[in-house]
Short mmCIF file of C-alpha atoms and ligand atoms in Angstrom, two decimals:
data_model
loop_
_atom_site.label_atom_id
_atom_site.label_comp_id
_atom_site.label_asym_id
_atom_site.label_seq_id
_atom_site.Cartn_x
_atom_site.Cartn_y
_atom_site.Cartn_z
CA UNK A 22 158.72 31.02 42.81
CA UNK A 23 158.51 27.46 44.12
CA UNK A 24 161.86 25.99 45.47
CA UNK A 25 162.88 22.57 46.77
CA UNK A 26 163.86 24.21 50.18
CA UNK A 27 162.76 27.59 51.35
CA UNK A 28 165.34 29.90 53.18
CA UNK A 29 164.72 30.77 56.50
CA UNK A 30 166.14 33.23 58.78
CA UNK A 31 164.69 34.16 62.75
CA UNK A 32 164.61 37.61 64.00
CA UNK A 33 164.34 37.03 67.38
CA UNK A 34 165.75 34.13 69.51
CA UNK A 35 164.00 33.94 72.75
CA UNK A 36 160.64 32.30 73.49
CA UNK A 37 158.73 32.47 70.31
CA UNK A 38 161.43 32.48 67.85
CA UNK A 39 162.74 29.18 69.61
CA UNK A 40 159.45 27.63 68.97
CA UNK A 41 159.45 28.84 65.27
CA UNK A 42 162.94 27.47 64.91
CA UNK A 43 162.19 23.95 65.82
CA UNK A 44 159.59 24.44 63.18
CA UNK A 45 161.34 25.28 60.52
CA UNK A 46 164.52 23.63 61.61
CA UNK A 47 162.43 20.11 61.15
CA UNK A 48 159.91 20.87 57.95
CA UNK A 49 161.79 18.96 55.09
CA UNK A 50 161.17 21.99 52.78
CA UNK A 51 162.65 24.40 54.61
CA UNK A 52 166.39 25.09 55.68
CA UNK A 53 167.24 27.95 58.86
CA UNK A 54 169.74 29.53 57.75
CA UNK A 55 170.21 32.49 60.02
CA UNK A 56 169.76 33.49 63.37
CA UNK A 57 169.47 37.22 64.48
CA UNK A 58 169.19 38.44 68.37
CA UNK A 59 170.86 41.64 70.11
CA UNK A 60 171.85 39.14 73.31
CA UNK A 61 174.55 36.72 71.70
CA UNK A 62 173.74 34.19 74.42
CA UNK A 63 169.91 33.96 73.01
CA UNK A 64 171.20 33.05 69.37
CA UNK A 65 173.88 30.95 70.68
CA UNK A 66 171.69 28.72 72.97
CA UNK A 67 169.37 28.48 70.04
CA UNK A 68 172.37 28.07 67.33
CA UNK A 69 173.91 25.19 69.17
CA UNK A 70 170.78 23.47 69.99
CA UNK A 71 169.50 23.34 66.11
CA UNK A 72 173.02 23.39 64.86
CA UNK A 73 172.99 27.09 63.28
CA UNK A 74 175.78 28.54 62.41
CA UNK A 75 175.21 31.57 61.07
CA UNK A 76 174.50 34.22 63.38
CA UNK A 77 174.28 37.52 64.09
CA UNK A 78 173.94 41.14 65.78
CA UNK A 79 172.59 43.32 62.63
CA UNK A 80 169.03 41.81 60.97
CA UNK A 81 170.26 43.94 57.85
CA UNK A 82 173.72 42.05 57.52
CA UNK A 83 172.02 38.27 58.18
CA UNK A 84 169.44 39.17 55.62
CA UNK A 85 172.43 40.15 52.62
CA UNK A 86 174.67 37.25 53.64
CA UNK A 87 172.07 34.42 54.22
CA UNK A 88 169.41 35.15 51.78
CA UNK A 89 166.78 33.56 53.19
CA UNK A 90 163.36 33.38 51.59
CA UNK A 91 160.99 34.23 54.75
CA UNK A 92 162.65 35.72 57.52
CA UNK A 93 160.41 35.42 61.08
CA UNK A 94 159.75 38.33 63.01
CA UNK A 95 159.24 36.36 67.08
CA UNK A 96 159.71 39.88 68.93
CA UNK A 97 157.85 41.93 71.00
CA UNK A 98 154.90 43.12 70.04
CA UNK A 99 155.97 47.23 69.90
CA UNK A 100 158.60 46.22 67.64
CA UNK A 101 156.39 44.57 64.36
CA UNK A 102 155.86 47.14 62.68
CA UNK A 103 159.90 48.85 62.71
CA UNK A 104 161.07 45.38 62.33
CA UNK A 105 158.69 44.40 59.31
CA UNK A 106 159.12 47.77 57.55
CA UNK A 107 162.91 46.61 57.80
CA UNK A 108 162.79 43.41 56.23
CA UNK A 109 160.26 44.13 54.02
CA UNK A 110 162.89 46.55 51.98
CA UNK A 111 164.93 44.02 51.27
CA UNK A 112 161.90 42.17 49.53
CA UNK A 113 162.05 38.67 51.62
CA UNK A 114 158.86 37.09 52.52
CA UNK A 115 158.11 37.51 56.55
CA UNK A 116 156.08 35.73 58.89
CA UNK A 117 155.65 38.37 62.26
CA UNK A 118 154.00 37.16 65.34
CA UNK A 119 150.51 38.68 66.51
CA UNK A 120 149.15 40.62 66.89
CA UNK A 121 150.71 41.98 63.52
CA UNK A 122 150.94 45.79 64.66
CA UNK A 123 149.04 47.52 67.44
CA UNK A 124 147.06 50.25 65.08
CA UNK A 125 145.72 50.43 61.82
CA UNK A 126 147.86 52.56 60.31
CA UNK A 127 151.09 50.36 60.70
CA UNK A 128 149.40 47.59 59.79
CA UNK A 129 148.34 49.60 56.43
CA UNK A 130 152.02 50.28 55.83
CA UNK A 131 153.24 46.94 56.10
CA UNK A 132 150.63 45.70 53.83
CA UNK A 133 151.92 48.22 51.35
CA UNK A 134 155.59 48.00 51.44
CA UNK A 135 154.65 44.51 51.13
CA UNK A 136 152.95 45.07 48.08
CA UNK A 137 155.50 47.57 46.66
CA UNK A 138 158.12 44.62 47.56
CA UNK A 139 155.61 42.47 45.71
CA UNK A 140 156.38 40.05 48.70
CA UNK A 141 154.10 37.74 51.16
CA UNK A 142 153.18 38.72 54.67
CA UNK A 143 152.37 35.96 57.44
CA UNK A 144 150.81 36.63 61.01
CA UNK A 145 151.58 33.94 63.12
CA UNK A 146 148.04 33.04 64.16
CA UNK A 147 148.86 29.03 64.15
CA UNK A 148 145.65 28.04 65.84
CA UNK A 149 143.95 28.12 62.70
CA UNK A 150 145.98 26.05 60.92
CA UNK A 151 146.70 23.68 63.52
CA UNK A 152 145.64 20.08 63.82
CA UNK A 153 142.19 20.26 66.12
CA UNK A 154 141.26 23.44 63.68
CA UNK A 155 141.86 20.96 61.03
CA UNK A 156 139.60 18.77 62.27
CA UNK A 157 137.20 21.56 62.81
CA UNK A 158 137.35 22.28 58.95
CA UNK A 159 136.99 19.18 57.67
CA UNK A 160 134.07 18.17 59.10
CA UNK A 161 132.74 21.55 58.80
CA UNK A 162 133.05 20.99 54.66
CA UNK A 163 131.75 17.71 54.71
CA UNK A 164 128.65 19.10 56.06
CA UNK A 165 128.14 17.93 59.50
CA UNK A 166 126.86 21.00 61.12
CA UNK A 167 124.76 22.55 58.28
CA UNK A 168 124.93 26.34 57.43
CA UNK A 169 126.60 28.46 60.19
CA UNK A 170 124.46 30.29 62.12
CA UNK A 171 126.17 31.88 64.93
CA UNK A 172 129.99 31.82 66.02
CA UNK A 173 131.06 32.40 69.64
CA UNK A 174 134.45 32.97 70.97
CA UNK A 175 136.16 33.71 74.02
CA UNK A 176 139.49 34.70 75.86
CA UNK A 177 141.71 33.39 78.69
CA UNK A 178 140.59 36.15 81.45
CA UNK A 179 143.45 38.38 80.93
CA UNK A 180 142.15 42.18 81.68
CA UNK A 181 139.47 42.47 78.67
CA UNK A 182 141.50 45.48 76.17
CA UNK A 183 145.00 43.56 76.71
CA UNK A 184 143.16 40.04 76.44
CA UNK A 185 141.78 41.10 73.28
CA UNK A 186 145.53 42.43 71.77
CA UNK A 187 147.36 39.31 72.94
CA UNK A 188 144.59 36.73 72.85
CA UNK A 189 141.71 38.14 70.89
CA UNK A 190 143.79 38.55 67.97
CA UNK A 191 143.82 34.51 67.79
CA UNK A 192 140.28 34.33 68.06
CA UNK A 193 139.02 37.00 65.54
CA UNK A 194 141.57 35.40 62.87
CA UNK A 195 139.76 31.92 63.97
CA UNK A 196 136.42 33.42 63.49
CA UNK A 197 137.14 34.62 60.47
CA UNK A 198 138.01 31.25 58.88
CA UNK A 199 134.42 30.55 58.84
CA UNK A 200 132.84 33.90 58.92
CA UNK A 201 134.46 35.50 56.04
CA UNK A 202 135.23 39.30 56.23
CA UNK A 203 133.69 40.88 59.30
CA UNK A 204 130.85 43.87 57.90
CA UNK A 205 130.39 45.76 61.11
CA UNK A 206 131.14 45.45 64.68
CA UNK A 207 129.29 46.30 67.98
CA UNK A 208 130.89 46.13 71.48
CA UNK A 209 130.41 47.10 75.49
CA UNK A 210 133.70 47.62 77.43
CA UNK A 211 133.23 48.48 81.39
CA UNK A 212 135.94 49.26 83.75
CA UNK A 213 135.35 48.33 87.72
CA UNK A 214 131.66 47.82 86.69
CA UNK A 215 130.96 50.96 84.46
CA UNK A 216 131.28 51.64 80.95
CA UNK A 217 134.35 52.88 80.14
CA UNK A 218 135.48 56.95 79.58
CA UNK A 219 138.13 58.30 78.35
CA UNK A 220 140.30 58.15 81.55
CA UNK A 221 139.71 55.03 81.01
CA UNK A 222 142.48 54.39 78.24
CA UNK A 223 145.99 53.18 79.22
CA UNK A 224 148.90 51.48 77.70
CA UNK A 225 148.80 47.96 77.03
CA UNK A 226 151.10 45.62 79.33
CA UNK A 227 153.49 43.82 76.58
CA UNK A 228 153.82 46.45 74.09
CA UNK A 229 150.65 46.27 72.69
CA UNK A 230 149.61 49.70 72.03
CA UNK A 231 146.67 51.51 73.60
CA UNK A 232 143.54 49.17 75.11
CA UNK A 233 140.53 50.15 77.70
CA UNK A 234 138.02 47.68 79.33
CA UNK A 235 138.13 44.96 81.97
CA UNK A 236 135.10 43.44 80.82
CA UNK A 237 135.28 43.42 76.57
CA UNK A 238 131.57 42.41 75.34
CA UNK A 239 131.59 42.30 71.05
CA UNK A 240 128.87 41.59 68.39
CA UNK A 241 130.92 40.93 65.28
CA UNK A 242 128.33 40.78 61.90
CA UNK A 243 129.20 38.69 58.89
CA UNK A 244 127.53 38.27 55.59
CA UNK A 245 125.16 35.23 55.29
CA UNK A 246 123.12 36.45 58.17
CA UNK A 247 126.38 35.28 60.43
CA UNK A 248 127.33 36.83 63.65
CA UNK A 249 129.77 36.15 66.04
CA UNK A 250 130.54 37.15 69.63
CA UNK A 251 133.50 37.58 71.23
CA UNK A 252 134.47 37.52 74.99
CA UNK A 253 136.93 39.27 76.50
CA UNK A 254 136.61 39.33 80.27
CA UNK A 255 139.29 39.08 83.06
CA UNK A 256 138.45 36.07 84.91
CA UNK A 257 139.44 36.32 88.74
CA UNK A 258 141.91 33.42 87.87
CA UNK A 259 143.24 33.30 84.08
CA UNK A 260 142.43 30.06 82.87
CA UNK A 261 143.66 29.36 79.37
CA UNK A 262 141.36 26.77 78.71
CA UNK A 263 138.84 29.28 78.30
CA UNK A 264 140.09 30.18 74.91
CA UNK A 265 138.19 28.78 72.81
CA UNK A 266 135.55 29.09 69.58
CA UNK A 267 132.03 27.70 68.57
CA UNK A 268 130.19 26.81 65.61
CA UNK A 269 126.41 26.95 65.51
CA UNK A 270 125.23 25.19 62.82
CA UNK A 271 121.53 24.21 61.54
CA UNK A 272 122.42 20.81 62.16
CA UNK A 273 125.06 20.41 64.92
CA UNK A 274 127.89 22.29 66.79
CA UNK A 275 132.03 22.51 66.36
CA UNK A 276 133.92 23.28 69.60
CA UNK A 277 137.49 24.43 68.79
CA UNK A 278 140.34 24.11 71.38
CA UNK A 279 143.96 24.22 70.43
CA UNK A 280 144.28 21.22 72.17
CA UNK A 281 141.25 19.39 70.68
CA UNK A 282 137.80 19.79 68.71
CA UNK A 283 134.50 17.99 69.64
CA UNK A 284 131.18 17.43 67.56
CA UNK A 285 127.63 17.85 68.84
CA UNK A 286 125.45 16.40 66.12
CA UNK A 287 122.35 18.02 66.51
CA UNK A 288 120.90 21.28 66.18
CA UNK A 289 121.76 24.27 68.65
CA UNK A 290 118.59 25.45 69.69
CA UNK A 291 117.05 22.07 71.46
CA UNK A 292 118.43 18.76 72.62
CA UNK A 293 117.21 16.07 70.36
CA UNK A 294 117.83 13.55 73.64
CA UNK A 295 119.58 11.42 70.42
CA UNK A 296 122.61 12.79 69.49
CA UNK A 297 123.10 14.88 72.83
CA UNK A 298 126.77 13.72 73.71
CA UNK A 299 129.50 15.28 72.42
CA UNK A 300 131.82 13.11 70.38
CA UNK A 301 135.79 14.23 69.83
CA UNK A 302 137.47 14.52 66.40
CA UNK A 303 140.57 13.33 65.32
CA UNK A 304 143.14 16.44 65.07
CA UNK A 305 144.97 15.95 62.01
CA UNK A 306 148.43 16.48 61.23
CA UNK A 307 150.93 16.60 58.27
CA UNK A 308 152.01 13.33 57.41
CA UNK A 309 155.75 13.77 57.77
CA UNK A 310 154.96 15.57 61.21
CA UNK A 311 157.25 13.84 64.09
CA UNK A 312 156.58 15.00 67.74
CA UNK A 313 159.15 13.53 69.22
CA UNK A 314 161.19 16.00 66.70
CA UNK A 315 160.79 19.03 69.42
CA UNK A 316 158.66 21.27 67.15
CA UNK A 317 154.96 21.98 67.98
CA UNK A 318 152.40 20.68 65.88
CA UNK A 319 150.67 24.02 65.30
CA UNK A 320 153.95 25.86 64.81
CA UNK A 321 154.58 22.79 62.33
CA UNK A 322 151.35 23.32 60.12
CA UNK A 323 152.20 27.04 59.97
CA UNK A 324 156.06 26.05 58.33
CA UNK A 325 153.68 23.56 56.12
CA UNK A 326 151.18 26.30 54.91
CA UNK A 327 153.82 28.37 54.22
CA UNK A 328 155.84 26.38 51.96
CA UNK A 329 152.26 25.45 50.34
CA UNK A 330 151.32 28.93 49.81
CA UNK A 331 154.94 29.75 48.56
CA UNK A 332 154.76 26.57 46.23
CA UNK A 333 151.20 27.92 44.96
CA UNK A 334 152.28 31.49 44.70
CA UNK A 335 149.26 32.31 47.00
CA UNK A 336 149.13 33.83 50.80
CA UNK A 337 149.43 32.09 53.55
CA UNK A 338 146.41 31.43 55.06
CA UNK A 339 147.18 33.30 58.17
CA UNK A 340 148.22 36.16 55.27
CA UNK A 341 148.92 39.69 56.58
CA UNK A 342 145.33 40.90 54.98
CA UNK A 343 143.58 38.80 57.17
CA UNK A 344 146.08 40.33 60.04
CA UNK A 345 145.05 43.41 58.98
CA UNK A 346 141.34 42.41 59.20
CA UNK A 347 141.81 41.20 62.81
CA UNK A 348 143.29 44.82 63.50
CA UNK A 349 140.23 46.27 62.22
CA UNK A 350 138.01 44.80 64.21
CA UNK A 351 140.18 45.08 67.14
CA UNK A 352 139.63 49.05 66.15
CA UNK A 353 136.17 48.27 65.38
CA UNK A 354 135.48 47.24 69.42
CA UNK A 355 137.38 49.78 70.79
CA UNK A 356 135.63 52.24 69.15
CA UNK A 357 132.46 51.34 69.53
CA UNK A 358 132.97 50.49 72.75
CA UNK A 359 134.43 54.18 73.20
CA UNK A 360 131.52 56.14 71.10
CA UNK A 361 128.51 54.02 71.88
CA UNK A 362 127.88 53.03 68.06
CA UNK A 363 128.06 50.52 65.48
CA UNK A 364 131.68 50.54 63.40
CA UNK A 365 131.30 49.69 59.74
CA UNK A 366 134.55 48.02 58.39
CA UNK A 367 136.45 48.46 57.05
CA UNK A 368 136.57 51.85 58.60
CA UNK A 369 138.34 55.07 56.60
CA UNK A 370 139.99 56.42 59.78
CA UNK A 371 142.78 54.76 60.72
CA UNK A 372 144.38 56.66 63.64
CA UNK A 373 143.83 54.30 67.14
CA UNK A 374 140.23 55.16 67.68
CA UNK A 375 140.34 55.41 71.77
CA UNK A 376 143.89 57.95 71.60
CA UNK A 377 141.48 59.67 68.98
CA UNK A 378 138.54 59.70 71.81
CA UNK A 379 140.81 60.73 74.69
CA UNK A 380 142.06 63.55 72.57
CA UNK A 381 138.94 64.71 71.49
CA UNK A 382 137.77 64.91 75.66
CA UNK A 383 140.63 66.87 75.94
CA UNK A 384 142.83 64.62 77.67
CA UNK A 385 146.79 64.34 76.90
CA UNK A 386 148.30 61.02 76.14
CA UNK A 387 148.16 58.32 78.62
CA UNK A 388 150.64 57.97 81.24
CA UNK A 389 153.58 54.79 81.19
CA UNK A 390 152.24 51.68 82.59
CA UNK A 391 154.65 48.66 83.63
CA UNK A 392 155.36 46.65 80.29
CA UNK A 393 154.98 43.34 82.21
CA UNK A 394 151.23 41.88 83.06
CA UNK A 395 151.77 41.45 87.00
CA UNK A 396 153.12 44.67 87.48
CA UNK A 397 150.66 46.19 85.31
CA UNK A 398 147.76 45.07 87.07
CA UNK A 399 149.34 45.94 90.58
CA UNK A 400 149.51 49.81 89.10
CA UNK A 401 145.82 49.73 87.76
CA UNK A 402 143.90 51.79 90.02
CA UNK A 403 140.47 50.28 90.87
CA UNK A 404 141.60 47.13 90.21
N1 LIG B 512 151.58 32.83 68.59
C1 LIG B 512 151.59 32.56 69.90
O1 LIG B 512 151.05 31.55 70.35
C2 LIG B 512 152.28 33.50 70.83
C3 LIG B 512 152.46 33.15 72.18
C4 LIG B 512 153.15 34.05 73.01
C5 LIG B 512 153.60 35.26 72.50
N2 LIG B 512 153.36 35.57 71.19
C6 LIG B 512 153.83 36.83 70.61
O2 LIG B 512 155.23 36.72 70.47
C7 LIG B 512 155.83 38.00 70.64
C8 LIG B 512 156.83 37.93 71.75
O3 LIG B 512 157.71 36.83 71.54
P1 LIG B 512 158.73 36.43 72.70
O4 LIG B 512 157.96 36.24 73.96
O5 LIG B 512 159.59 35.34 72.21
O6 LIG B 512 159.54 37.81 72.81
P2 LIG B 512 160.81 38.17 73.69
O7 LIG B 512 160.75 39.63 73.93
O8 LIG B 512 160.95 37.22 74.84
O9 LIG B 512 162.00 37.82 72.69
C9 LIG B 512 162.24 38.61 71.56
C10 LIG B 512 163.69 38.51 71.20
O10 LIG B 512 163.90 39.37 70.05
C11 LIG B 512 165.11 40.07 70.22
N3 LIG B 512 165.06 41.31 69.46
C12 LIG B 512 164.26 42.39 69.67
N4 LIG B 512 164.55 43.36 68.78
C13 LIG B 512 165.54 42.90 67.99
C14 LIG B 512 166.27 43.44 66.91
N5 LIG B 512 166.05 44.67 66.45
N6 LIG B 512 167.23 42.69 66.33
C15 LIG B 512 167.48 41.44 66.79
N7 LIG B 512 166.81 40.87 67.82
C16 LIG B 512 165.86 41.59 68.42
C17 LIG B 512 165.21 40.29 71.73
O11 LIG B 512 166.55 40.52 72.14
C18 LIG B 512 164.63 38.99 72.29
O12 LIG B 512 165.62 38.03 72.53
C19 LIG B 512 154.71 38.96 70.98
O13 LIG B 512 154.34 39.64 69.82
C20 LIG B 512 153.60 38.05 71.47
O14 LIG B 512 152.31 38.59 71.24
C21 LIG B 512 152.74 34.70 70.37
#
């Protein structure tokens, strides 16, 4: 139902849900109206920065005495899918950070309690909506690259499994803005040079569920004769720069940076020695968008698709399908990675396909890791 001002509540008041606050706090259409964190200090820094009053301890009590109309989920990643289910039963839109859930079936059951709820689910993928993917899409519809070909993709050099959770997840849900739904999927992982086995599989640092491969190679097939590859390989030195995505078009090329998007107006496969220098779009941002306001511009188009898709009764364009979607292919790689075959999608098992695989060689679960990156690495044999 379209309102004046949407309601908003944040579960979560550290890094991410202080981001999403300045958001939300500064969009016109919507209101924060609650703030949520187990820490008191975390809420209060946040409260008295944005000038929040209401705050609490207990999700369940902000939710009945603030009402809000989307309530964001900014936590760690392990706690999504508990969280979601949560909120979802008291049938309030959410918008949970990515990656949405760390196997398929969670991300099934949020979809539907959703549904049952007959609520919206957002994943907070902002790249795709922000202003240099913007660009990216508008001069993609006015025609400047021709049909798609070919769509490349890669990560920031983070150990390939957890790069694809924490990073991939971006870049799949970018893809897929331009690829449409993914058909089947096709992927090498090796560990310390050699493909991976089921020793192999370990817990992701940052919550993120169960992951395998340093070196994450994946062949992602479209309809329209598209395909798309996406790299996830640890780098010797992360550099986040590397993040990135790549249009192919019969007629030119889109590079896609979240901080920028360039044009290359002739055909991929040969230099014209015409149009060989690459020439930078303009990103594009709502018109009422302020940076000197403190909220970031992606963050800010993600508030402004929201309140679009709320005033159009429609998902978000980040939606929790298309979250879902990203999780499948995650699955997708991983297994075929794991079992040495093509995945069709969407796939009818929906267990995590490398616990299945370790299982299956007669392994036992895998043992702890260190929830933080550093530490992680440090306790990764081989490495
Ligand atoms: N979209 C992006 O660009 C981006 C960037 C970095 C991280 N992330 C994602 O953000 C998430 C992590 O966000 P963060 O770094 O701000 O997390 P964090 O762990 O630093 O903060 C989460 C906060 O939520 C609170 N919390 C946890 N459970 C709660 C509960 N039941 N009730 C109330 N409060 C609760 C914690 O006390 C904490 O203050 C991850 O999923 C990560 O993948 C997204």
């Amino acid at each position: 139902m379209m309102k004046e001002i949407y309601r908003v509540a944040i579960l979560g008041c550290r890094g991410r849900g202080t981001a999403a606050a300045r958001a939300y706090h500064v969009h016109p259409r919507t209101d924060l109206v609650g703030l949520c964190d187990l820490i008191p200090e975390r809420f209060n820094t946040l409260g008295d920065e944005l000038g929040v009053s209401s705050r609490f301890t207990d999700l369940d009590e902000m939710i009945e005495k603030t009402k809000p109309d989307i309530v964001a989920i900014p936590t760690g990643t392990e706690f999504h899918y508990e969280l979601s289910m949560r909120v979802l039963e008291h049938g309030v839109n959410i918008e949970v950070e990515k990656p949405m859930c760390v196997d398929l079936e969670q991300a099934d059951a949020v979809m539907a309690k959703a549904k049952e709820k007959g609520v919206k689910v957002a994943v907070h993928h902002q790249g795709r909506v922000g202003a240099s993917m913007q660009a990216i899409a508008r001069a993609f519809s006015e025609g400047r690259i021709g049909d798609i070909r070919y769509i490349y993709g890669s990560g920031k050099g983070y150990y390939g499994g957890y790069g694809l959770m924490n990073i991939g997840t971006h870049t799949i849900n970018d893809i897929l803005k331009f690829g449409g739904r993914c058909r089947s999927v096709v992927a090498a992982a090796t560990r310390d040079g050699h493909p991976i086995t089921p020793a192999d599989v370990v817990p992701s640092p940052s919550g993120m569920g169960t992951i395998a491969g340093e070196y994450i190679t994946a062949t992602l097939q479209f309809d329209n004769n598209v395909t798309g590859t996406l790299l996830q390989h640890r780098f010797k030195k992360m550099d986040s720069t590397a993040y990135a995505m790549e249009l192919y078009g019969t007629e030119g090329r889109l590079f896609w940076k979240s901080s920028g998007a360039w044009l290359l107006p002739q055909p991929h496969f040969a230099p014209d020695g015409k149009h060989d220098k690459w020439e930078a779009l303009t990103p594009i941002y709502p018109e009422h968008y302020d940076p000197q306001k403190g909220a970031s511009q992606d963050d800010y188009w993600f508030v402004e698709e929201y309140v679009r898709a709320l005033d159009e009764d429609r998902d978000h364009e980040c939606s929790g399908e298309e979250g879902l979607h990203v999780i499948e292919i995650m699955m997708g790689i991983f297994e075929s990675a794991a079992y040495g075959t093509r995945v069709k999608l969407p796939q009818e098992r929906r267990d995590h396909p490398l616990l299945r695989w370790r299982s299956e060689s007669g392994l036992g679960a895998p043992e702890e890791m260190p929830r933080s990156y550093g530490d992680w690495l440090a306790e990764e044999p081989n490495m």
